[in-house]
GROMACS .gro file of C-alpha atoms in nm:
model
  214
    1MET     CA    1   0.000   0.000   0.000
    2GLN     CA    2   0.114   0.355  -0.078
    3SER     CA    3   0.062   0.472   0.280
    4GLU     CA    4   0.337   0.237   0.389
    5ARG     CA    5   0.597   0.467   0.232
    6TYR     CA    6   0.454   0.815   0.186
    7PHE     CA    7   0.157   1.041   0.252
    8GLY     CA    8   0.097   1.383   0.099
    9THR     CA    9  -0.199   1.620   0.084
   10TYR     CA   10  -0.299   1.985   0.110
   11ALA     CA   11  -0.488   2.063   0.427
   12ARG     CA   12  -0.664   2.364   0.571
   13PHE     CA   13  -0.537   2.509   0.896
   14GLU     CA   14  -0.707   2.753   1.129
   15THR     CA   15  -0.580   3.020   1.369
   16LYS     CA   16  -0.699   3.098   1.719
   17SER     CA   17  -0.749   3.471   1.670
   18LYS     CA   18  -0.666   3.765   1.443
   19LYS     CA   19  -0.399   3.872   1.693
   20ASP     CA   20  -0.238   3.528   1.702
   21ALA     CA   21  -0.248   3.509   1.323
   22ALA     CA   22  -0.071   3.839   1.263
   23ALA     CA   23   0.269   3.669   1.257
   24LEU     CA   24   0.158   3.459   0.959
   25LEU     CA   25   0.174   3.772   0.745
   26GLY     CA   26   0.532   3.852   0.844
   27ALA     CA   27   0.872   3.732   0.727
   28ASP     CA   28   0.896   3.466   1.000
   29ASN     CA   29   0.636   3.257   0.815
   30LEU     CA   30   0.710   3.255   0.444
   31VAL     CA   31   0.525   3.066   0.172
   32GLY     CA   32   0.722   2.747   0.119
   33ASP     CA   33   0.863   2.741   0.472
   34VAL     CA   34   0.885   2.396   0.631
   35PHE     CA   35   0.707   2.368   0.967
   36ASP     CA   36   0.736   2.095   1.228
   37ILE     CA   37   0.410   1.938   1.339
   38VAL     CA   38   0.357   1.913   1.713
   39PHE     CA   39   0.060   1.781   1.909
   40ILE     CA   40  -0.118   1.971   2.184
   41GLU     CA   41  -0.394   1.811   2.387
   42GLU     CA   42  -0.724   1.999   2.385
   43ASP     CA   43  -1.028   1.855   2.562
   44GLY     CA   44  -0.871   1.511   2.561
   45VAL     CA   45  -0.786   1.520   2.189
   46ASP     CA   46  -0.436   1.563   2.045
   47ILE     CA   47  -0.450   1.848   1.791
   48ALA     CA   48  -0.174   1.890   1.533
   49TRP     CA   49  -0.016   2.236   1.520
   50MET     CA   50   0.232   2.392   1.278
   51LYS     CA   51   0.546   2.517   1.456
   52ASN     CA   52   0.780   2.739   1.259
   53ARG     CA   53   1.161   2.734   1.265
   54PHE     CA   54   1.161   3.001   1.537
   55GLY     CA   55   0.957   2.780   1.770
   56CYS     CA   56   0.627   2.968   1.734
   57LEU     CA   57   0.289   2.802   1.674
   58ALA     CA   58   0.126   2.924   1.354
   59GLY     CA   59  -0.198   2.730   1.300
   60TYR     CA   60  -0.376   2.404   1.374
   61PHE     CA   61  -0.546   2.127   1.176
   62ASP     CA   62  -0.881   1.960   1.234
   63ALA     CA   63  -0.929   1.659   1.460
   64ALA     CA   64  -0.955   1.407   1.175
   65LEU     CA   65  -0.625   1.502   1.014
   66SER     CA   66  -0.463   1.541   1.357
   67ARG     CA   67  -0.555   1.182   1.438
   68ARG     CA   68  -0.413   1.056   1.108
   69LEU     CA   69  -0.089   1.248   1.160
   70SER     CA   70  -0.059   1.115   1.514
   71ILE     CA   71  -0.075   0.762   1.373
   72PHE     CA   72   0.211   0.840   1.134
   73LYS     CA   73   0.403   0.993   1.424
   74ALA     CA   74   0.352   0.675   1.626
   75ARG     CA   75   0.512   0.479   1.341
   76GLY     CA   76   0.826   0.685   1.378
   77TRP     CA   77   0.751   0.914   1.084
   78ASP     CA   78   0.817   1.289   1.112
   79PRO     CA   79   0.526   1.481   0.952
   80LYS     CA   80   0.608   1.821   0.802
   81ALA     CA   81   0.389   2.107   0.681
   82LEU     CA   82   0.487   2.355   0.410
   83LEU     CA   83   0.299   2.684   0.400
   84SER     CA   84   0.100   2.721   0.076
   85PHE     CA   85  -0.111   3.032   0.135
   86VAL     CA   86  -0.270   3.251   0.400
   87ALA     CA   87  -0.621   3.393   0.362
   88PHE     CA   88  -0.860   3.619   0.552
   89THR     CA   89  -1.237   3.574   0.558
   90ASP     CA   90  -1.442   3.862   0.697
   91SER     CA   91  -1.733   3.658   0.832
   92PRO     CA   92  -1.845   3.580   1.087
   93ASP     CA   93  -1.747   3.909   1.244
   94PRO     CA   94  -1.471   4.003   1.325
   95GLY     CA   95  -1.330   3.770   1.060
   96HIS     CA   96  -1.051   3.514   1.082
   97TYR     CA   97  -0.725   3.409   0.921
   98TRP     CA   98  -0.674   3.061   0.783
   99GLY     CA   99  -0.478   2.893   0.507
  100GLN     CA  100  -0.350   2.572   0.357
  101ALA     CA  101  -0.031   2.377   0.402
  102ALA     CA  102   0.122   2.090   0.209
  103ILE     CA  103   0.146   1.794   0.446
  104ILE     CA  104   0.430   1.549   0.380
  105CYS     CA  105   0.497   1.227   0.575
  106TYR     CA  106   0.728   0.943   0.478
  107ASP     CA  107   0.901   0.635   0.609
  108PRO     CA  108   1.231   0.744   0.769
  109ALA     CA  109   1.403   0.467   0.572
  110PHE     CA  110   1.365   0.702   0.273
  111SER     CA  111   1.459   1.023   0.452
  112GLU     CA  112   1.742   1.122   0.217
  113PRO     CA  113   1.543   1.131  -0.111
  114PHE     CA  114   1.230   1.270   0.050
  115SER     CA  115   1.423   1.544   0.232
  116ALA     CA  116   1.550   1.656  -0.108
  117PHE     CA  117   1.197   1.625  -0.248
  118VAL     CA  118   1.064   1.851   0.029
  119GLN     CA  119   1.326   2.115  -0.048
  120GLY     CA  120   1.226   2.112  -0.414
  121LEU     CA  121   0.861   2.139  -0.315
  122SER     CA  122   0.946   2.431  -0.087
  123ALA     CA  123   1.108   2.621  -0.374
  124ARG     CA  124   0.807   2.568  -0.602
  125LEU     CA  125   0.556   2.673  -0.337
  126SER     CA  126   0.758   2.989  -0.272
  127ASP     CA  127   0.704   3.080  -0.639
  128GLY     CA  128   0.329   3.027  -0.610
  129ILE     CA  129   0.328   2.681  -0.773
  130ARG     CA  130   0.117   2.410  -0.605
  131PRO     CA  131   0.235   2.066  -0.723
  132ASP     CA  132  -0.001   1.773  -0.681
  133ILE     CA  133   0.156   1.588  -0.387
  134ASP     CA  134  -0.097   1.303  -0.368
  135LEU     CA  135   0.162   1.071  -0.519
  136GLY     CA  136   0.084   0.729  -0.655
  137THR     CA  137   0.317   0.431  -0.654
  138GLN     CA  138   0.497   0.529  -0.975
  139ALA     CA  139   0.551   0.885  -0.855
  140VAL     CA  140   0.696   0.769  -0.524
  141ASP     CA  141   0.925   0.534  -0.715
  142SER     CA  142   1.037   0.833  -0.925
  143VAL     CA  143   1.123   1.029  -0.610
  144LEU     CA  144   1.331   0.741  -0.476
  145GLN     CA  145   1.505   0.661  -0.804
  146SER     CA  146   1.599   1.026  -0.862
  147ASN     CA  147   1.720   1.066  -0.503
  148GLY     CA  148   1.459   1.335  -0.451
  149THR     CA  149   1.520   1.554  -0.756
  150TRP     CA  150   1.199   1.444  -0.932
  151GLN     CA  151   0.899   1.675  -0.893
  152PRO     CA  152   0.539   1.619  -1.009
  153LYS     CA  153   0.440   1.813  -1.321
  154LYS     CA  154   0.071   1.821  -1.235
  155THR     CA  155  -0.039   2.120  -1.028
  156ILE     CA  156  -0.359   2.201  -0.845
  157PRO     CA  157  -0.530   2.541  -0.819
  158LEU     CA  158  -0.609   2.736  -0.509
  159PRO     CA  159  -0.943   2.631  -0.358
  160SER     CA  160  -1.255   2.823  -0.452
  161ARG     CA  161  -1.281   3.137  -0.242
  162GLU     CA  162  -1.555   3.175   0.011
  163ARG     CA  163  -1.748   3.500  -0.004
  164GLY     CA  164  -1.559   3.778   0.170
  165THR     CA  165  -1.225   3.593   0.140
  166VAL     CA  166  -0.897   3.753   0.036
  167ILE     CA  167  -0.573   3.562  -0.028
  168MET     CA  168  -0.316   3.752   0.177
  169LYS     CA  169  -0.006   3.566   0.061
  170SER     CA  170   0.047   3.278  -0.181
  171ARG     CA  171   0.408   3.330  -0.293
  172ARG     CA  172   0.722   3.499  -0.167
  173LYS     CA  173   0.768   3.864  -0.251
  174MET     CA  174   1.103   3.997  -0.368
  175ASN     CA  175   1.188   4.155  -0.031
  176GLU     CA  176   1.102   3.827   0.145
  177LYS     CA  177   1.336   3.638  -0.086
  178LEU     CA  178   1.613   3.888  -0.010
  179ILE     CA  179   1.554   3.860   0.365
  180GLU     CA  180   1.569   3.481   0.341
  181GLN     CA  181   1.899   3.498   0.151
  182GLY     CA  182   2.033   3.724   0.423
  183ARG     CA  183   1.933   3.470   0.687
  184LYS     CA  184   2.127   3.207   0.495
  185GLY     CA  185   2.442   3.415   0.523
  186ASN     CA  186   2.426   3.629   0.210
  187LYS     CA  187   2.486   3.968   0.374
  188GLY     CA  188   2.461   4.150   0.042
  189CYS     CA  189   2.106   4.028  -0.003
  190TYR     CA  190   2.020   4.121   0.355
  191VAL     CA  191   2.142   4.479   0.299
  192ALA     CA  192   1.962   4.489  -0.034
  193SER     CA  193   1.637   4.380   0.131
  194TRP     CA  194   1.646   4.672   0.373
  195ALA     CA  195   1.745   4.910   0.093
  196PHE     CA  196   1.445   4.781  -0.104
  197ILE     CA  197   1.212   4.844   0.192
  198PHE     CA  198   1.352   5.194   0.254
  199ALA     CA  199   1.312   5.274  -0.116
  200LEU     CA  200   0.945   5.174  -0.101
  201VAL     CA  201   0.891   5.391   0.208
  202ALA     CA  202   1.066   5.685   0.041
  203LEU     CA  203   0.858   5.640  -0.275
  204ALA     CA  204   0.537   5.630  -0.072
  205ALA     CA  205   0.638   5.944   0.120
  206PHE     CA  206   0.717   6.126  -0.206
  207ALA     CA  207   0.381   6.028  -0.353
  208LEU     CA  208   0.195   6.147  -0.045
  209LYS     CA  209   0.388   6.477  -0.046
  210SER     CA  210   0.313   6.527  -0.415
  211CYS     CA  211  -0.057   6.479  -0.339
  212GLY     CA  212  -0.038   6.743  -0.065
  213VAL     CA  213  -0.096   6.500   0.219
  214PHE     CA  214   0.199   6.647   0.410
   0.00000   0.00000   0.00000
């Protein structure tokens, strides 16, 4: 059976409040980022949460998926979530943030090829591409035989939007890419990212001055 080697799907996550979700819009939670999945007991049920690389909780999955992920965890697998998009829906009042993540689980015996596969998936998600990760037997074989360099060609669209829903982020912006390069040790990119931000602020200030705002 396929589930004996790999499991992949896109899943909706929720946030506790608008305040708690604010960090999802910042540079600490980028589209394509890989999140650990941790379990927190709530009312006697273990709920799966996304925890980012800075140790902060970002969003949680429903009870059904949480149970399935806990089973994989019990097998010794290490489920991961990759941020796909963040959305805001304005009803019911006062509205709420939510999103989707790509869920990837695999047998640790294949950790080397699938780790490489996850990195490739991360790069594609960061560019706004959503590969179909519900892999069949042949696709999993392709991942293993290519040592993780193979990626699915088929993509899937964003889900239909609910009324009053806005997609807040579904790819990495240029300044986010520069910030991420700076975090990886490319100081030139880090300086460039701040220069880019300051240039935008200066441009906005000039536009407002030209319009007589100040």
